[in-house]
Short mmCIF file of C-alpha atoms and ligand atoms in Angstrom, two decimals:
data_model
loop_
_atom_site.label_atom_id
_atom_site.label_comp_id
_atom_site.label_asym_id
_atom_site.label_seq_id
_atom_site.Cartn_x
_atom_site.Cartn_y
_atom_site.Cartn_z
CA MET A 938 1.31 191.78 97.44
CA ALA A 939 3.93 189.54 95.77
CA SER A 940 6.23 189.77 98.82
CA LEU A 941 3.31 188.83 101.11
CA TYR A 942 2.63 185.78 98.90
CA ASN A 943 6.36 184.78 99.04
CA HIS A 944 6.33 185.16 102.82
CA TYR A 945 3.30 182.82 103.15
CA SER A 946 4.80 180.24 100.82
CA ASP A 947 8.07 180.30 102.90
CA ILE A 948 6.05 179.65 106.07
CA ARG A 949 4.18 176.82 104.29
CA ARG A 950 7.44 175.19 103.21
CA VAL A 951 8.85 175.38 106.76
CA LEU A 952 5.62 173.94 108.18
CA GLN A 953 5.72 171.12 105.62
CA LYS A 954 9.33 170.30 106.61
CA VAL A 955 8.41 170.32 110.32
CA LEU A 956 5.44 168.05 109.58
CA VAL A 957 7.59 165.60 107.62
CA MET A 958 10.24 165.55 110.40
CA PHE A 959 7.53 165.06 113.05
CA SER A 960 6.03 162.18 111.07
CA ILE A 961 9.43 160.52 110.70
CA PHE A 962 10.09 160.96 114.43
CA THR A 963 6.68 159.50 115.35
CA LEU A 964 7.26 156.59 112.98
CA CYS A 965 10.68 155.87 114.48
CA ALA A 966 9.37 156.12 118.04
CA SER A 967 6.48 153.73 117.27
CA LEU A 968 8.86 151.32 115.58
CA PHE A 969 11.21 151.42 118.56
CA TYR A 970 8.33 150.90 121.00
CA LEU A 971 6.98 148.02 118.93
CA LEU A 972 10.34 146.29 118.75
CA ALA A 973 11.07 146.74 122.45
CA GLY A 974 7.61 145.44 123.30
CA CYS A 975 7.85 142.39 121.11
CA CYS A 976 11.28 141.48 122.42
CA ASN A 977 9.95 141.54 125.93
CA SER A 978 7.08 139.27 125.01
CA LEU A 979 9.47 136.45 124.22
CA PRO A 980 8.72 133.78 126.85
CA LEU A 981 12.17 133.98 128.40
CA ASP A 982 11.07 132.50 131.68
CA ALA A 983 9.97 129.37 129.92
CA VAL A 984 13.20 129.37 128.01
CA ASP A 985 15.52 129.11 130.97
CA SER A 986 19.10 128.24 130.39
CA ILE A 987 18.69 124.54 130.86
CA ALA A 988 15.75 124.34 128.48
CA VAL A 989 17.85 125.73 125.68
CA LYS A 990 20.98 123.92 126.72
CA GLN A 991 19.35 120.61 127.38
CA SER A 992 16.72 120.35 124.74
CA PRO A 993 17.12 122.64 121.79
CA GLN A 994 14.94 120.35 119.69
CA LEU A 995 12.04 120.46 122.10
CA PHE A 996 12.62 124.12 122.79
CA TYR A 997 12.37 124.79 119.10
CA LYS A 998 9.45 122.39 118.73
CA THR A 999 7.50 124.23 121.43
CA TYR A 1000 8.64 127.77 121.06
CA GLY A 1001 9.80 127.57 117.47
CA LYS A 1002 7.00 129.63 115.98
CA SER A 1003 6.74 132.32 118.62
CA PHE A 1004 10.50 132.39 119.07
CA GLU A 1005 11.02 132.73 115.33
CA LYS A 1006 8.27 135.33 115.06
CA ASN A 1007 9.49 137.41 117.96
CA VAL A 1008 13.09 137.12 116.97
CA SER A 1009 12.43 137.88 113.34
CA ASN A 1010 10.41 140.93 114.30
CA CYS A 1011 13.20 142.05 116.55
CA THR A 1012 15.89 141.46 113.98
CA ASN A 1013 14.15 142.61 110.84
CA GLY A 1014 13.61 139.07 109.64
CA MET A 1015 17.19 138.01 110.11
CA LEU A 1016 18.00 134.90 112.13
CA ALA A 1017 18.56 135.37 115.83
CA PRO A 1018 22.23 136.12 116.34
CA ALA A 1019 24.12 133.40 118.20
CA PRO A 1020 25.05 135.63 121.19
CA PHE A 1021 21.34 135.99 121.90
CA ILE A 1022 20.97 132.29 122.52
CA THR A 1023 24.32 132.03 124.26
CA SER A 1024 23.35 134.72 126.71
CA LEU A 1025 20.24 132.72 127.62
CA GLU A 1026 22.42 129.74 128.41
CA GLY A 1027 24.23 131.69 131.04
CA THR A 1028 21.00 132.70 132.75
CA SER A 1029 19.74 130.56 135.58
CA ALA A 1030 16.06 129.72 135.80
CA SER A 1031 15.51 131.94 138.82
CA GLU A 1032 17.42 134.88 137.36
CA SER A 1033 15.37 134.61 134.25
CA GLU A 1034 12.15 134.46 136.26
CA ASN A 1035 13.11 137.45 138.36
CA ASN A 1036 13.80 139.42 135.24
CA HIS A 1037 10.44 138.63 133.77
CA PRO A 1038 7.85 138.57 136.51
CA GLY A 1039 4.22 137.90 135.79
CA LYS A 1040 4.66 136.38 132.37
CA ASP A 1041 2.48 133.69 130.90
CA TRP A 1042 4.54 130.58 131.78
CA THR A 1043 4.14 127.49 129.73
CA ALA A 1044 6.77 125.53 131.59
CA VAL A 1045 5.98 124.78 135.21
CA ARG A 1046 7.66 123.13 138.16
CA ARG A 1047 6.22 119.69 138.77
CA LEU A 1048 7.01 116.87 141.17
CA PRO A 1049 9.22 114.23 139.57
CA GLN A 1050 7.76 111.34 137.61
CA ALA A 1051 11.01 109.40 137.78
CA LEU A 1052 13.79 109.07 140.33
CA ILE A 1053 17.30 107.68 140.29
CA LEU A 1054 17.37 106.12 143.76
CA GLY A 1055 20.91 104.83 143.84
CA VAL A 1056 23.11 103.14 144.42
CA LYS A 1057 25.84 105.37 145.74
CA LYS A 1058 28.95 105.04 143.53
CA GLY A 1059 26.96 102.98 141.05
CA GLY A 1060 27.29 105.48 138.21
CA THR A 1061 24.27 107.63 139.06
CA ARG A 1062 25.91 110.90 137.96
CA ALA A 1063 26.89 109.45 134.60
CA LEU A 1064 23.35 108.17 134.07
CA LEU A 1065 21.77 111.50 134.98
CA GLU A 1066 24.15 113.50 132.78
CA PHE A 1067 23.54 111.16 129.87
CA LEU A 1068 19.77 111.29 130.32
CA ARG A 1069 19.87 115.06 130.26
CA LEU A 1070 20.63 114.82 126.56
CA HIS A 1071 17.07 113.76 126.00
CA PRO A 1072 14.77 116.62 125.02
CA ASP A 1073 11.90 115.08 126.93
CA ILE A 1074 13.74 114.91 130.23
CA ARG A 1075 14.23 117.75 132.70
CA ALA A 1076 16.53 116.68 135.49
CA LEU A 1077 17.66 118.48 138.58
CA GLY A 1078 21.46 118.73 138.55
CA SER A 1079 22.05 118.59 142.28
CA GLU A 1080 20.92 115.96 144.80
CA PRO A 1081 17.97 117.37 146.77
CA HIS A 1082 17.97 114.63 149.47
CA PHE A 1083 14.31 115.37 150.04
CA PHE A 1084 13.00 111.94 151.03
CA ASP A 1085 15.93 111.11 153.29
CA ARG A 1086 17.08 114.39 154.90
CA HIS A 1087 14.72 117.24 154.10
CA TYR A 1088 11.30 115.63 154.19
CA SER A 1089 10.09 118.08 156.86
CA ARG A 1090 10.51 120.91 154.35
CA GLY A 1091 7.37 119.68 152.61
CA MET A 1092 6.26 118.97 149.06
CA ASN A 1093 6.10 122.63 148.04
CA TRP A 1094 9.76 123.04 148.84
CA TYR A 1095 10.54 119.86 146.90
CA ARG A 1096 8.50 121.03 143.91
CA SER A 1097 10.22 124.41 143.99
CA MET A 1098 13.57 122.64 143.62
CA MET A 1099 12.56 121.04 140.34
CA PRO A 1100 13.45 122.51 136.98
CA LYS A 1101 10.58 123.89 134.95
CA ALA A 1102 9.17 121.43 132.48
CA LEU A 1103 6.83 121.54 129.54
CA ASP A 1104 3.86 119.26 129.08
CA GLY A 1105 5.12 115.83 128.13
CA GLN A 1106 8.59 116.28 129.59
CA ILE A 1107 9.62 113.94 132.40
CA VAL A 1108 10.93 115.61 135.54
CA MET A 1109 13.54 113.69 137.48
CA GLU A 1110 16.20 113.90 140.13
CA LYS A 1111 18.82 111.61 141.61
CA THR A 1112 19.71 111.06 145.24
CA PRO A 1113 21.69 107.81 145.66
CA ARG A 1114 20.97 107.59 149.37
CA TYR A 1115 17.25 107.02 148.78
CA PHE A 1116 17.83 103.37 147.93
CA VAL A 1117 19.22 102.54 151.36
CA THR A 1118 17.09 104.80 153.56
CA ALA A 1119 14.33 102.83 155.25
CA GLU A 1120 11.74 105.63 155.24
CA THR A 1121 11.99 106.58 151.58
CA PRO A 1122 9.83 103.91 149.89
CA ALA A 1123 6.74 104.85 151.93
CA ARG A 1124 7.37 108.57 151.47
CA ILE A 1125 7.86 108.30 147.73
CA HIS A 1126 4.81 106.06 147.46
CA SER A 1127 2.68 108.63 149.26
CA MET A 1128 3.82 111.26 146.73
CA SER A 1129 3.19 109.06 143.68
CA LYS A 1130 2.18 105.44 143.29
CA ASP A 1131 3.10 105.41 139.60
CA ILE A 1132 6.54 106.96 139.82
CA LYS A 1133 9.28 105.24 137.82
CA LEU A 1134 12.27 104.19 139.85
CA ILE A 1135 15.78 103.65 138.53
CA VAL A 1136 18.63 101.98 140.38
CA VAL A 1137 22.16 101.74 138.99
CA VAL A 1138 23.75 98.65 140.48
CA ARG A 1139 27.40 97.71 140.34
CA ASP A 1140 29.45 94.83 141.75
CA PRO A 1141 29.13 95.50 145.49
CA ILE A 1142 32.86 94.91 146.03
CA THR A 1143 33.96 97.51 143.44
CA ARG A 1144 31.23 99.76 144.77
CA ALA A 1145 32.56 99.41 148.33
CA ILE A 1146 36.12 100.19 147.18
CA SER A 1147 34.83 103.20 145.24
CA ASP A 1148 32.98 104.37 148.37
CA TYR A 1149 36.11 103.92 150.46
CA THR A 1150 38.19 105.81 147.86
CA GLN A 1151 35.79 108.71 148.25
CA ILE A 1152 36.00 108.56 152.05
CA ILE A 1153 39.82 108.70 152.10
CA SER A 1154 39.80 111.53 149.57
CA LYS A 1155 37.84 113.61 152.08
CA THR A 1156 39.26 112.50 155.44
CA HIS A 1157 42.83 111.77 156.50
CA ASN A 1158 44.07 109.00 158.78
CA ILE A 1159 41.37 106.50 157.89
CA PRO A 1160 42.36 102.87 158.54
CA SER A 1161 42.91 100.65 155.53
CA PHE A 1162 39.99 99.13 153.57
CA GLU A 1163 41.18 95.72 154.70
CA THR A 1164 41.03 96.74 158.36
CA LEU A 1165 37.59 98.32 158.12
CA THR A 1166 36.13 95.39 156.18
CA PHE A 1167 36.35 93.04 159.15
CA LYS A 1168 34.71 92.96 162.50
CA ASN A 1169 37.22 90.29 163.39
CA ARG A 1170 39.89 89.64 160.78
CA THR A 1171 41.33 86.59 162.54
CA ILE A 1172 38.10 84.67 162.16
CA GLY A 1173 37.29 86.43 158.86
CA GLN A 1174 34.09 88.02 160.14
CA ILE A 1175 32.97 90.78 157.76
CA ASP A 1176 31.59 93.99 159.26
CA SER A 1177 28.30 94.04 157.38
CA LEU A 1178 27.31 97.26 159.14
CA TRP A 1179 30.26 99.23 157.81
CA SER A 1180 28.51 101.55 155.33
CA PRO A 1181 30.62 100.67 152.22
CA ILE A 1182 29.79 96.99 152.83
CA TRP A 1183 26.21 97.49 154.00
CA ILE A 1184 25.12 99.55 150.96
CA GLY A 1185 26.07 96.58 148.74
CA LEU A 1186 23.48 94.32 150.36
CA TYR A 1187 21.14 95.12 147.48
CA ALA A 1188 18.57 92.38 148.17
CA GLN A 1189 18.05 93.64 151.69
CA HIS A 1190 17.37 97.18 150.48
CA LEU A 1191 15.27 96.10 147.51
CA GLU A 1192 12.96 94.17 149.80
CA LYS A 1193 11.82 97.46 151.36
CA TRP A 1194 10.99 98.91 147.95
CA LEU A 1195 9.07 95.86 146.83
CA ALA A 1196 6.76 96.28 149.80
CA TYR A 1197 5.50 99.48 148.12
CA PHE A 1198 6.21 99.19 144.39
CA PRO A 1199 5.86 96.36 141.88
CA LEU A 1200 9.09 95.22 140.25
CA SER A 1201 7.80 96.50 136.91
CA GLN A 1202 8.12 100.03 138.26
CA ILE A 1203 11.80 99.58 139.09
CA HIS A 1204 14.47 99.56 136.40
CA PHE A 1205 17.98 98.35 137.14
CA VAL A 1206 20.84 99.85 135.20
CA HIS A 1207 23.88 97.58 134.94
CA GLY A 1208 26.66 99.78 136.31
CA GLU A 1209 29.48 97.93 134.52
CA ARG A 1210 27.62 98.05 131.21
CA LEU A 1211 26.94 101.73 131.68
CA ILE A 1212 30.71 102.07 131.25
CA SER A 1213 31.28 99.46 128.54
CA ASP A 1214 28.11 100.17 126.53
CA PRO A 1215 26.49 103.44 127.67
CA ALA A 1216 24.23 103.66 124.62
CA GLY A 1217 22.87 100.15 125.22
CA GLU A 1218 22.02 100.90 128.86
CA LEU A 1219 20.58 104.30 127.94
CA GLY A 1220 18.42 102.65 125.29
CA LYS A 1221 16.80 100.46 127.95
CA VAL A 1222 16.29 103.40 130.31
CA GLN A 1223 14.60 105.39 127.54
CA ASP A 1224 12.30 102.42 126.84
CA PHE A 1225 11.49 102.13 130.53
CA LEU A 1226 10.61 105.82 130.69
CA GLY A 1227 8.43 105.46 127.60
CA LEU A 1228 10.62 107.80 125.60
CA GLN A 1229 11.84 107.70 122.05
CA ARG A 1230 15.40 106.34 121.82
CA ILE A 1231 17.15 109.61 121.09
CA ILE A 1232 20.34 109.04 123.08
CA THR A 1233 22.38 106.62 121.01
CA ASP A 1234 25.92 105.53 120.16
CA LYS A 1235 26.56 108.73 118.31
CA HIS A 1236 26.50 110.70 121.58
CA PHE A 1237 29.44 108.89 123.18
CA TYR A 1238 33.12 108.32 122.68
CA PHE A 1239 35.55 106.45 124.85
CA ASN A 1240 38.13 108.76 126.38
CA LYS A 1241 41.31 106.69 126.81
CA THR A 1242 42.90 109.13 129.25
CA LYS A 1243 39.85 109.17 131.48
CA GLY A 1244 39.18 105.47 130.93
CA PHE A 1245 35.44 106.13 130.67
CA PRO A 1246 32.85 107.01 128.08
CA CYS A 1247 32.35 110.74 127.67
CA LEU A 1248 29.88 112.85 125.77
CA LYS A 1249 30.91 113.91 122.29
CA LYS A 1250 28.88 117.06 122.40
CA PRO A 1251 26.61 117.77 125.33
CA GLU A 1252 23.58 119.76 124.18
CA GLY A 1253 24.22 123.46 124.27
CA SER A 1254 27.97 122.99 124.06
CA SER A 1255 30.34 122.40 121.22
CA LYS A 1256 33.04 120.69 123.29
CA PRO A 1257 33.29 117.03 124.30
CA HIS A 1258 32.59 116.48 127.97
CA CYS A 1259 33.75 113.91 130.51
CA LEU A 1260 32.56 113.71 134.10
CA GLY A 1261 34.69 115.52 136.68
CA LYS A 1262 37.74 114.34 138.62
CA THR A 1263 35.65 112.80 141.41
CA LYS A 1264 34.15 110.33 138.95
CA GLY A 1265 36.48 107.62 137.78
CA ARG A 1266 39.06 107.84 140.56
CA THR A 1267 41.96 105.43 140.83
CA HIS A 1268 41.13 102.85 143.48
CA PRO A 1269 43.67 101.62 146.04
CA LYS A 1270 44.94 98.09 145.54
CA ILE A 1271 43.13 95.75 147.90
CA ASP A 1272 44.58 92.54 149.32
CA THR A 1273 43.39 89.63 147.14
CA GLU A 1274 42.61 87.53 150.23
CA VAL A 1275 40.23 90.23 151.40
CA ILE A 1276 38.60 90.40 147.98
CA LYS A 1277 38.12 86.64 148.13
CA LYS A 1278 36.48 86.90 151.56
CA LEU A 1279 34.19 89.64 150.26
CA LYS A 1280 33.20 87.52 147.26
CA ASP A 1281 32.18 84.69 149.56
CA PHE A 1282 30.34 87.12 151.77
CA TYR A 1283 28.36 88.78 148.96
CA HIS A 1284 27.69 85.60 146.95
CA PRO A 1285 24.40 84.58 148.63
CA HIS A 1286 23.24 88.18 148.81
CA ASN A 1287 23.93 88.68 145.11
CA LEU A 1288 22.09 85.49 144.20
CA LYS A 1289 19.10 86.63 146.20
CA PHE A 1290 19.24 90.01 144.50
CA TYR A 1291 19.35 88.42 141.01
CA GLN A 1292 16.33 86.36 141.92
CA MET A 1293 14.39 89.33 143.24
CA ALA A 1294 15.35 91.60 140.34
CA GLY A 1295 14.73 88.86 137.80
CA GLN A 1296 18.13 89.25 136.18
CA ASP A 1297 21.67 88.01 136.63
CA PHE A 1298 24.22 90.81 136.83
CA GLY A 1299 27.12 88.39 136.61
CA TRP A 1300 29.18 89.54 139.55
CA GLN A 1301 31.46 86.62 140.43
N1 PPS B 2027 31.10 107.84 132.05
C1 PPS B 2027 31.58 107.78 133.30
N2 PPS B 2027 32.53 108.65 133.72
C2 PPS B 2027 33.00 108.57 134.98
N3 PPS B 2027 32.58 107.69 135.89
C3 PPS B 2027 31.64 106.82 135.52
C4 PPS B 2027 31.10 106.83 134.22
N4 PPS B 2027 30.19 105.84 134.14
C5 PPS B 2027 30.15 105.24 135.33
N5 PPS B 2027 31.02 105.83 136.16
C6 PPS B 2027 31.25 105.39 137.54
O1 PPS B 2027 30.47 106.23 138.38
C7 PPS B 2027 31.06 106.10 139.66
C8 PPS B 2027 30.52 107.18 140.56
O2 PPS B 2027 29.20 106.83 140.83
P1 PPS B 2027 28.10 107.89 141.23
O3 PPS B 2027 28.03 108.96 140.22
O4 PPS B 2027 26.86 107.13 141.47
O5 PPS B 2027 28.70 108.45 142.58
S1 PPS B 2027 27.92 109.23 143.70
O6 PPS B 2027 27.18 108.26 144.49
O7 PPS B 2027 27.05 110.22 143.07
O8 PPS B 2027 28.99 109.86 144.51
C9 PPS B 2027 32.54 106.18 139.39
O9 PPS B 2027 33.20 105.51 140.43
P2 PPS B 2027 34.76 105.59 140.65
O10 PPS B 2027 35.39 104.94 139.45
O11 PPS B 2027 35.05 104.86 141.88
O12 PPS B 2027 35.12 107.04 140.75
C10 PPS B 2027 32.68 105.51 138.02
O13 PPS B 2027 33.22 104.22 138.10
#
């Protein structure tokens, strides 16, 4: 009888152990499932690389709570480890979307509310890169050339090119050729009557030389700037249809825009001041866009080697950043007589432009 009792109590002990082990296993499995599930629910698609890189403040402002909650659940209440955020930075918007189909997206692709129209070689890249520091701006990095070259692709294509943006963020892009393409004002107007337009203007002579410098960097055996400037050098007749010269006829191009948009909807950035005082010019652009002045002096430093202002610390990066080698090239030395002829040529056009724009840019 006693041995039978011992036998039963052995079986009970084994069963108890099995039960405890099973409970621990179930608990672990549930915990694992819970953690995996909650990590997946993080709105990664809304948090594409640029959102984190470009606007950590806004990203945190918008996703802060859910991000913190999800991350803290996933990391047992510890802060998200840095590699987690870094790995997001390396993920493109589309990769991120493909990895997380069918999620509840807060950020959406919208048509732009602001455009940098030009001018070519005016400093449009610098302006765009500087504006990207602002948490309330989402800007397309490349030039989509929608209104000049790809209009037949339609608005849905154009919208699909835009970065995702949250409510309240301004979507923008830059295509410097828009300013001089005759069809663009009407096309842009038919997309949005209230769109904000930005034009970076620079002394048309320096702009033309910059344009020419780019041309010779791409193609060999191009005649000299001096040769191309004239239709007839003997009588000093300027070739106003040569693209580097023609683009600088700002008044002529602006006229086409003013047929569709009031001047108050167009903001001119002073190209020379964008180099000498980037924070000052950026302050005015932020005002024009109705944004808080977040980009200030503290974001820039003057890089003596480059000869241009650079970013101390672009968002999402710890290193200072200057624009690439194609921005800030050394210009060829141009015959002073030719410069003089160009000054005389542009003088009336510049005066007309100052009058139309309502400001004197001081090009002599
Ligand atoms: N911060 C900074 N760094 C480098 N370059 C700067 C900067 N700010 C303005 N710029 C001037 O921008 C000129 C190029 O203009 P864009 O960016 O409009 O050129 S482009 O039309 O997109 O090709 C470029 O022209 P080049 O000097 O002829 O290369 C610069 O003079």
